[in-house]
Amino acid sequence: MLYFSDNELDAFLLEDIYRGDLTTHSLGLDNVPARMIFKRKNAGIVAGISIAEKLLRKLAIEPHVFVNEGDTVAAGSLLLTAQARADKLHQAWKVVQLVLEWSCGVAQYTAEMIANAKAINPNAIVACTRKSIPNTRKLATNAVLAAGGHIHRQGLSETLLVFTNHRNLLADPEDWQGIVTRLKQQAPENKITLEADNLVQFEQMLTAEPDIIQLDKFTPEQVKHALHVLALTNKKITLSVAGGVNKNNVAEYAKLGIQLFITSAPYYAPPEDIKVIIEKQA
């Protein structure tokens, strides 16, 4: 479970309630005792529940939580309930609902993509990139991890990944051995990944023996060729595929022998439907 600071939680809440709830106040419902119920409409995985719990507590609402991050639940399952004054519940309603809906959507897509890959290769890894929707990266990370996914890199300081845009600035952009040697000297504790834009680059990179070569936007036929060429070298280099890999085509790549899939597709999955009911508390 990721840690969300008070400032991050406040930012979620203040986006919606920075000037209060005009409708609830105008109807004179502020102090009405009420109960709020959250249910997942469709069967599937749960994500964002720990954040939802913290958001409610920020508003001095004590929630009753019935599931955990990463649980798979049946359609109509009760996720959480809360009792408080109506004004507090209405302030929490949409913020908590949106966190749950979007998080569950990302987690559901991730879980389905993992299942499709593992059906072919039980050792397959689905890792999500830093190409998330702005200001949602931490929520997305939480959802991906809840679904059993991995994080490819969530920031520039995490891993060594050399793109063409890095090499364009070097004196010799195709000095693969020089690039790898320098990175080994400067960051000896990190694995080195080079991204190949085409098969020519891929074959040139092999001589430098990076830890990983990331095949960007390669077709299945190109990936098949790359795997064949790598096998002839007997070099221990991991190949990953990135760019356009999603739950609908991941099995096609897995059949070729790839087991590391780099994707941002889960971030753009449709939100799951979270049903919210607020009722008068007897």
Tab-separated table of C-alpha atoms in Angstrom:
chain	number	residue	atom	x	y	z
A	1	MET	CA	0.000	0.000	0.000
A	2	LEU	CA	1.370	3.389	-0.988
A	3	TYR	CA	1.560	6.260	1.473
A	4	PHE	CA	-0.508	9.323	0.581
A	5	SER	CA	0.368	12.477	2.490
A	6	ASP	CA	-2.147	14.858	4.036
A	7	ASN	CA	-1.333	17.363	1.305
A	8	GLU	CA	-2.132	14.837	-1.427
A	9	LEU	CA	-5.398	13.825	0.212
A	10	ASP	CA	-6.348	17.471	0.759
A	11	ALA	CA	-5.696	18.180	-2.925
A	12	PHE	CA	-8.204	15.484	-3.932
A	13	LEU	CA	-10.844	16.897	-1.585
A	14	LEU	CA	-10.286	20.581	-2.208
A	15	GLU	CA	-10.697	20.169	-5.947
A	16	ASP	CA	-14.383	19.460	-5.297
A	17	ILE	CA	-15.329	21.026	-1.940
A	18	TYR	CA	-13.197	24.141	-1.601
A	19	ARG	CA	-16.292	26.316	-1.053
A	20	GLY	CA	-18.575	23.759	0.575
A	21	ASP	CA	-21.739	22.032	-0.664
A	22	LEU	CA	-24.253	24.664	-1.735
A	23	THR	CA	-27.094	22.221	-2.470
A	24	THR	CA	-26.938	20.314	0.829
A	25	HIS	CA	-26.671	23.564	2.783
A	26	SER	CA	-29.505	25.255	0.904
A	27	LEU	CA	-31.811	22.287	1.535
A	28	GLY	CA	-31.074	22.469	5.260
A	29	LEU	CA	-29.622	18.965	5.331
A	30	ASP	CA	-26.294	19.779	6.988
A	31	ASN	CA	-27.001	18.073	10.310
A	32	VAL	CA	-29.197	15.204	9.140
A	33	PRO	CA	-27.765	11.847	10.326
A	34	ALA	CA	-27.085	9.715	7.272
A	35	ARG	CA	-25.404	6.587	5.972
A	36	MET	CA	-23.382	6.197	2.754
A	37	ILE	CA	-22.853	2.866	0.973
A	38	PHE	CA	-20.352	2.043	-1.799
A	39	LYS	CA	-20.815	-1.075	-3.965
A	40	ARG	CA	-18.954	-2.368	-7.014
A	41	LYS	CA	-21.549	-2.870	-9.738
A	42	ASN	CA	-19.647	-5.487	-11.739
A	43	ALA	CA	-17.476	-8.369	-10.605
A	44	GLY	CA	-13.761	-7.651	-10.618
A	45	ILE	CA	-10.750	-6.385	-8.750
A	46	VAL	CA	-10.755	-3.655	-6.093
A	47	ALA	CA	-8.270	-0.787	-5.999
A	48	GLY	CA	-8.217	2.592	-4.299
A	49	ILE	CA	-10.024	1.365	-1.183
A	50	SER	CA	-7.184	2.348	1.160
A	51	ILE	CA	-7.187	5.861	-0.305
A	52	ALA	CA	-10.965	6.073	-0.029
A	53	GLU	CA	-10.708	5.160	3.645
A	54	LYS	CA	-8.145	7.904	4.269
A	55	LEU	CA	-10.205	10.504	2.410
A	56	LEU	CA	-13.217	9.773	4.588
A	57	ARG	CA	-11.159	10.038	7.754
A	58	LYS	CA	-9.822	13.400	6.588
A	59	LEU	CA	-13.412	14.635	6.827
A	60	ALA	CA	-13.841	13.138	10.312
A	61	ILE	CA	-15.940	10.272	8.923
A	62	GLU	CA	-15.260	6.798	10.323
A	63	PRO	CA	-15.619	4.241	7.514
A	64	HIS	CA	-16.372	0.525	7.751
A	65	VAL	CA	-14.287	-1.204	5.085
A	66	PHE	CA	-15.208	-4.692	3.853
A	67	VAL	CA	-12.498	-5.383	1.236
A	68	ASN	CA	-8.760	-4.953	0.730
A	69	GLU	CA	-6.623	-3.612	-2.091
A	70	GLY	CA	-6.398	-6.280	-4.776
A	71	ASP	CA	-9.411	-8.330	-3.671
A	72	THR	CA	-11.533	-9.842	-6.423
A	73	VAL	CA	-15.224	-9.432	-5.613
A	74	ALA	CA	-18.592	-10.487	-7.018
A	75	ALA	CA	-20.999	-8.125	-8.742
A	76	GLY	CA	-22.810	-5.906	-6.270
A	77	SER	CA	-20.276	-6.452	-3.509
A	78	LEU	CA	-20.269	-4.011	-0.608
A	79	LEU	CA	-16.963	-2.132	-0.462
A	80	LEU	CA	-17.452	0.289	2.412
A	81	THR	CA	-20.029	2.160	4.439
A	82	ALA	CA	-19.881	5.306	6.547
A	83	GLN	CA	-22.168	7.137	8.952
A	84	ALA	CA	-22.003	10.874	9.617
A	85	ARG	CA	-23.841	14.138	9.157
A	86	ALA	CA	-25.213	14.594	5.662
A	87	ASP	CA	-22.957	17.567	4.909
A	88	LYS	CA	-19.823	15.505	5.566
A	89	LEU	CA	-21.039	12.555	3.513
A	90	HIS	CA	-21.937	14.735	0.542
A	91	GLN	CA	-18.509	16.378	0.668
A	92	ALA	CA	-16.885	12.938	0.496
A	93	TRP	CA	-19.260	11.293	-1.970
A	94	LYS	CA	-17.930	12.181	-5.419
A	95	VAL	CA	-14.256	12.398	-4.495
A	96	VAL	CA	-14.248	8.917	-2.982
A	97	GLN	CA	-16.416	7.526	-5.777
A	98	LEU	CA	-14.125	8.874	-8.483
A	99	VAL	CA	-10.989	7.535	-6.787
A	100	LEU	CA	-12.582	4.097	-6.559
A	101	GLU	CA	-14.036	4.084	-10.068
A	102	TRP	CA	-10.845	5.171	-11.788
A	103	SER	CA	-8.562	3.008	-9.628
A	104	CYS	CA	-10.731	-0.072	-10.150
A	105	GLY	CA	-10.744	0.590	-13.896
A	106	VAL	CA	-6.958	0.719	-14.070
A	107	ALA	CA	-6.621	-2.339	-11.860
A	108	GLN	CA	-9.196	-4.319	-13.854
A	109	TYR	CA	-7.430	-3.643	-17.147
A	110	THR	CA	-4.062	-4.514	-15.610
A	111	ALA	CA	-5.389	-7.773	-14.190
A	112	GLU	CA	-6.910	-8.783	-17.528
A	113	MET	CA	-3.707	-7.972	-19.396
A	114	ILE	CA	-1.668	-10.010	-16.902
A	115	ALA	CA	-4.085	-12.929	-17.239
A	116	ASN	CA	-3.852	-12.848	-21.032
A	117	ALA	CA	-0.051	-12.867	-20.900
A	118	LYS	CA	0.259	-15.506	-18.187
A	119	ALA	CA	-2.134	-17.816	-20.033
A	120	ILE	CA	0.706	-18.189	-22.551
A	121	ASN	CA	3.720	-17.658	-20.294
A	122	PRO	CA	3.258	-18.066	-16.509
A	123	ASN	CA	6.430	-15.999	-15.981
A	124	ALA	CA	5.138	-12.984	-17.913
A	125	ILE	CA	5.538	-9.550	-16.327
A	126	VAL	CA	3.332	-6.566	-17.177
A	127	ALA	CA	5.044	-3.334	-16.158
A	128	CYS	CA	3.458	0.106	-16.458
A	129	THR	CA	5.304	3.226	-17.564
A	130	ARG	CA	5.438	6.828	-16.401
A	131	LYS	CA	3.167	7.911	-19.292
A	132	SER	CA	0.195	8.319	-16.995
A	133	ILE	CA	-2.558	10.925	-17.132
A	134	PRO	CA	-1.166	14.108	-15.514
A	135	ASN	CA	-1.576	14.217	-11.728
A	136	THR	CA	-2.778	10.608	-11.523
A	137	ARG	CA	0.528	8.751	-11.441
A	138	LYS	CA	0.427	7.804	-7.778
A	139	LEU	CA	-3.193	6.639	-7.956
A	140	ALA	CA	-2.297	4.657	-11.067
A	141	THR	CA	0.712	3.087	-9.377
A	142	ASN	CA	-1.446	1.997	-6.452
A	143	ALA	CA	-3.987	0.439	-8.832
A	144	VAL	CA	-1.375	-1.366	-10.944
A	145	LEU	CA	0.258	-2.869	-7.858
A	146	ALA	CA	-3.139	-3.893	-6.446
A	147	ALA	CA	-3.753	-5.862	-9.654
A	148	GLY	CA	-0.422	-7.671	-9.460
A	149	GLY	CA	1.321	-5.536	-12.080
A	150	HIS	CA	4.815	-4.100	-11.916
A	151	ILE	CA	6.156	-0.589	-12.329
A	152	HIS	CA	8.504	-0.098	-15.268
A	153	ARG	CA	9.696	3.314	-14.066
A	154	GLN	CA	7.684	6.022	-12.332
A	155	GLY	CA	10.323	8.706	-12.630
A	156	LEU	CA	13.593	9.610	-14.301
A	157	SER	CA	15.684	8.796	-11.246
A	158	GLU	CA	14.587	5.161	-10.986
A	159	THR	CA	16.217	3.352	-13.906
A	160	LEU	CA	18.727	3.700	-16.722
A	161	LEU	CA	16.871	3.775	-20.036
A	162	VAL	CA	18.635	5.212	-23.074
A	163	PHE	CA	16.354	6.619	-25.774
A	164	THR	CA	17.296	7.894	-29.218
A	165	ASN	CA	16.708	11.410	-27.853
A	166	HIS	CA	19.554	10.823	-25.402
A	167	ARG	CA	21.872	9.480	-28.075
A	168	ASN	CA	21.134	12.380	-30.430
A	169	LEU	CA	23.026	14.625	-28.030
A	170	LEU	CA	26.157	12.465	-27.858
A	171	ALA	CA	29.264	13.003	-29.956
A	172	ASP	CA	28.779	9.523	-31.425
A	173	PRO	CA	25.122	8.433	-31.153
A	174	GLU	CA	25.944	4.900	-32.286
A	175	ASP	CA	28.802	4.199	-29.894
A	176	TRP	CA	26.792	1.504	-28.135
A	177	GLN	CA	29.769	0.069	-26.272
A	178	GLY	CA	30.810	3.508	-25.083
A	179	ILE	CA	27.285	4.221	-23.825
A	180	VAL	CA	27.058	0.979	-21.878
A	181	THR	CA	30.577	1.291	-20.482
A	182	ARG	CA	29.930	4.822	-19.232
A	183	LEU	CA	26.651	3.860	-17.597
A	184	LYS	CA	28.280	0.900	-15.841
A	185	GLN	CA	30.903	3.252	-14.450
A	186	GLN	CA	28.489	5.997	-13.419
A	187	ALA	CA	25.669	3.818	-12.044
A	188	PRO	CA	27.144	0.406	-11.206
A	189	GLU	CA	24.127	-0.739	-9.159
A	190	ASN	CA	21.586	-0.259	-11.960
A	191	LYS	CA	20.633	-2.410	-14.908
A	192	ILE	CA	21.085	-0.794	-18.309
A	193	THR	CA	18.294	-0.669	-20.874
A	194	LEU	CA	18.729	0.530	-24.447
A	195	GLU	CA	15.661	1.218	-26.556
A	196	ALA	CA	15.763	0.033	-30.166
A	197	ASP	CA	13.622	1.831	-32.737
A	198	ASN	CA	14.240	-0.748	-35.464
A	199	LEU	CA	15.981	-4.038	-36.221
A	200	VAL	CA	19.160	-2.378	-37.480
A	201	GLN	CA	19.631	-0.604	-34.153
A	202	PHE	CA	18.780	-3.792	-32.293
A	203	GLU	CA	21.480	-5.812	-34.012
A	204	GLN	CA	24.044	-3.067	-33.420
A	205	MET	CA	23.173	-2.903	-29.709
A	206	LEU	CA	23.816	-6.597	-29.152
A	207	THR	CA	27.589	-6.154	-29.245
A	208	ALA	CA	27.461	-3.807	-26.234
A	209	GLU	CA	25.540	-6.373	-24.157
A	210	PRO	CA	23.161	-4.149	-22.188
A	211	ASP	CA	21.030	-5.900	-19.583
A	212	ILE	CA	17.807	-5.182	-21.480
A	213	ILE	CA	16.917	-4.100	-24.998
A	214	GLN	CA	13.481	-2.516	-25.227
A	215	LEU	CA	11.846	-3.077	-28.601
A	216	ASP	CA	9.734	-0.011	-29.317
A	217	LYS	CA	6.702	-0.429	-31.580
A	218	PHE	CA	8.047	-3.666	-33.069
A	219	THR	CA	5.552	-5.843	-34.919
A	220	PRO	CA	5.297	-9.517	-33.907
A	221	GLU	CA	7.297	-10.453	-37.008
A	222	GLN	CA	10.062	-8.030	-36.056
A	223	VAL	CA	10.092	-9.352	-32.506
A	224	LYS	CA	10.325	-12.901	-33.825
A	225	HIS	CA	13.336	-11.898	-35.924
A	226	ALA	CA	14.979	-10.141	-32.969
A	227	LEU	CA	14.577	-13.216	-30.773
A	228	HIS	CA	16.095	-15.393	-33.489
A	229	VAL	CA	19.108	-13.089	-33.883
A	230	LEU	CA	19.603	-12.932	-30.108
A	231	ALA	CA	19.488	-16.719	-29.812
A	232	LEU	CA	22.330	-17.015	-32.350
A	233	THR	CA	24.578	-14.812	-30.186
A	234	ASN	CA	24.123	-16.782	-26.942
A	235	LYS	CA	24.156	-13.459	-25.095
A	236	LYS	CA	22.142	-13.122	-21.869
A	237	ILE	CA	20.129	-10.055	-22.783
A	238	THR	CA	16.479	-9.643	-21.809
A	239	LEU	CA	14.137	-8.343	-24.500
A	240	SER	CA	11.076	-6.297	-23.603
A	241	VAL	CA	8.361	-4.981	-25.898
A	242	ALA	CA	6.891	-1.496	-25.590
A	243	GLY	CA	4.736	0.835	-27.618
A	244	GLY	CA	1.228	-0.300	-28.473
A	245	VAL	CA	1.231	-3.378	-26.256
A	246	ASN	CA	-2.174	-3.888	-24.653
A	247	LYS	CA	-4.451	-6.586	-23.271
A	248	ASN	CA	-5.727	-7.465	-26.740
A	249	ASN	CA	-2.338	-8.221	-28.309
A	250	VAL	CA	-0.126	-9.188	-25.370
A	251	ALA	CA	-0.772	-12.904	-25.911
A	252	GLU	CA	0.473	-12.624	-29.489
A	253	TYR	CA	3.823	-11.326	-28.242
A	254	ALA	CA	3.930	-13.820	-25.363
A	255	LYS	CA	3.635	-16.702	-27.834
A	256	LEU	CA	6.916	-15.586	-29.377
A	257	GLY	CA	8.797	-15.967	-26.098
A	258	ILE	CA	8.746	-12.413	-24.737
A	259	GLN	CA	7.968	-12.229	-21.032
A	260	LEU	CA	8.480	-8.530	-20.176
A	261	PHE	CA	5.747	-6.215	-21.449
A	262	ILE	CA	5.960	-2.435	-21.025
A	263	THR	CA	2.654	-0.591	-21.296
A	264	SER	CA	0.659	2.508	-20.431
A	265	ALA	CA	-2.653	1.082	-21.698
A	266	PRO	CA	-4.217	0.452	-18.237
A	267	TYR	CA	-4.164	4.190	-17.448
A	268	TYR	CA	-6.732	4.843	-20.175
A	269	ALA	CA	-9.139	2.053	-19.266
A	270	PRO	CA	-12.814	2.950	-18.704
A	271	PRO	CA	-13.640	3.531	-15.028
A	272	GLU	CA	-15.563	0.800	-13.232
A	273	ASP	CA	-19.062	1.606	-11.982
A	274	ILE	CA	-19.204	2.213	-8.222
A	275	LYS	CA	-22.758	2.596	-6.939
A	276	VAL	CA	-23.201	5.088	-4.072
A	277	ILE	CA	-26.325	5.367	-1.930
A	278	ILE	CA	-26.838	7.996	0.783
A	279	GLU	CA	-29.835	7.364	3.023
A	280	LYS	CA	-31.270	8.772	6.212
A	281	GLN	CA	-29.921	7.092	9.310
A	282	ALA	CA	-32.643	5.892	11.669
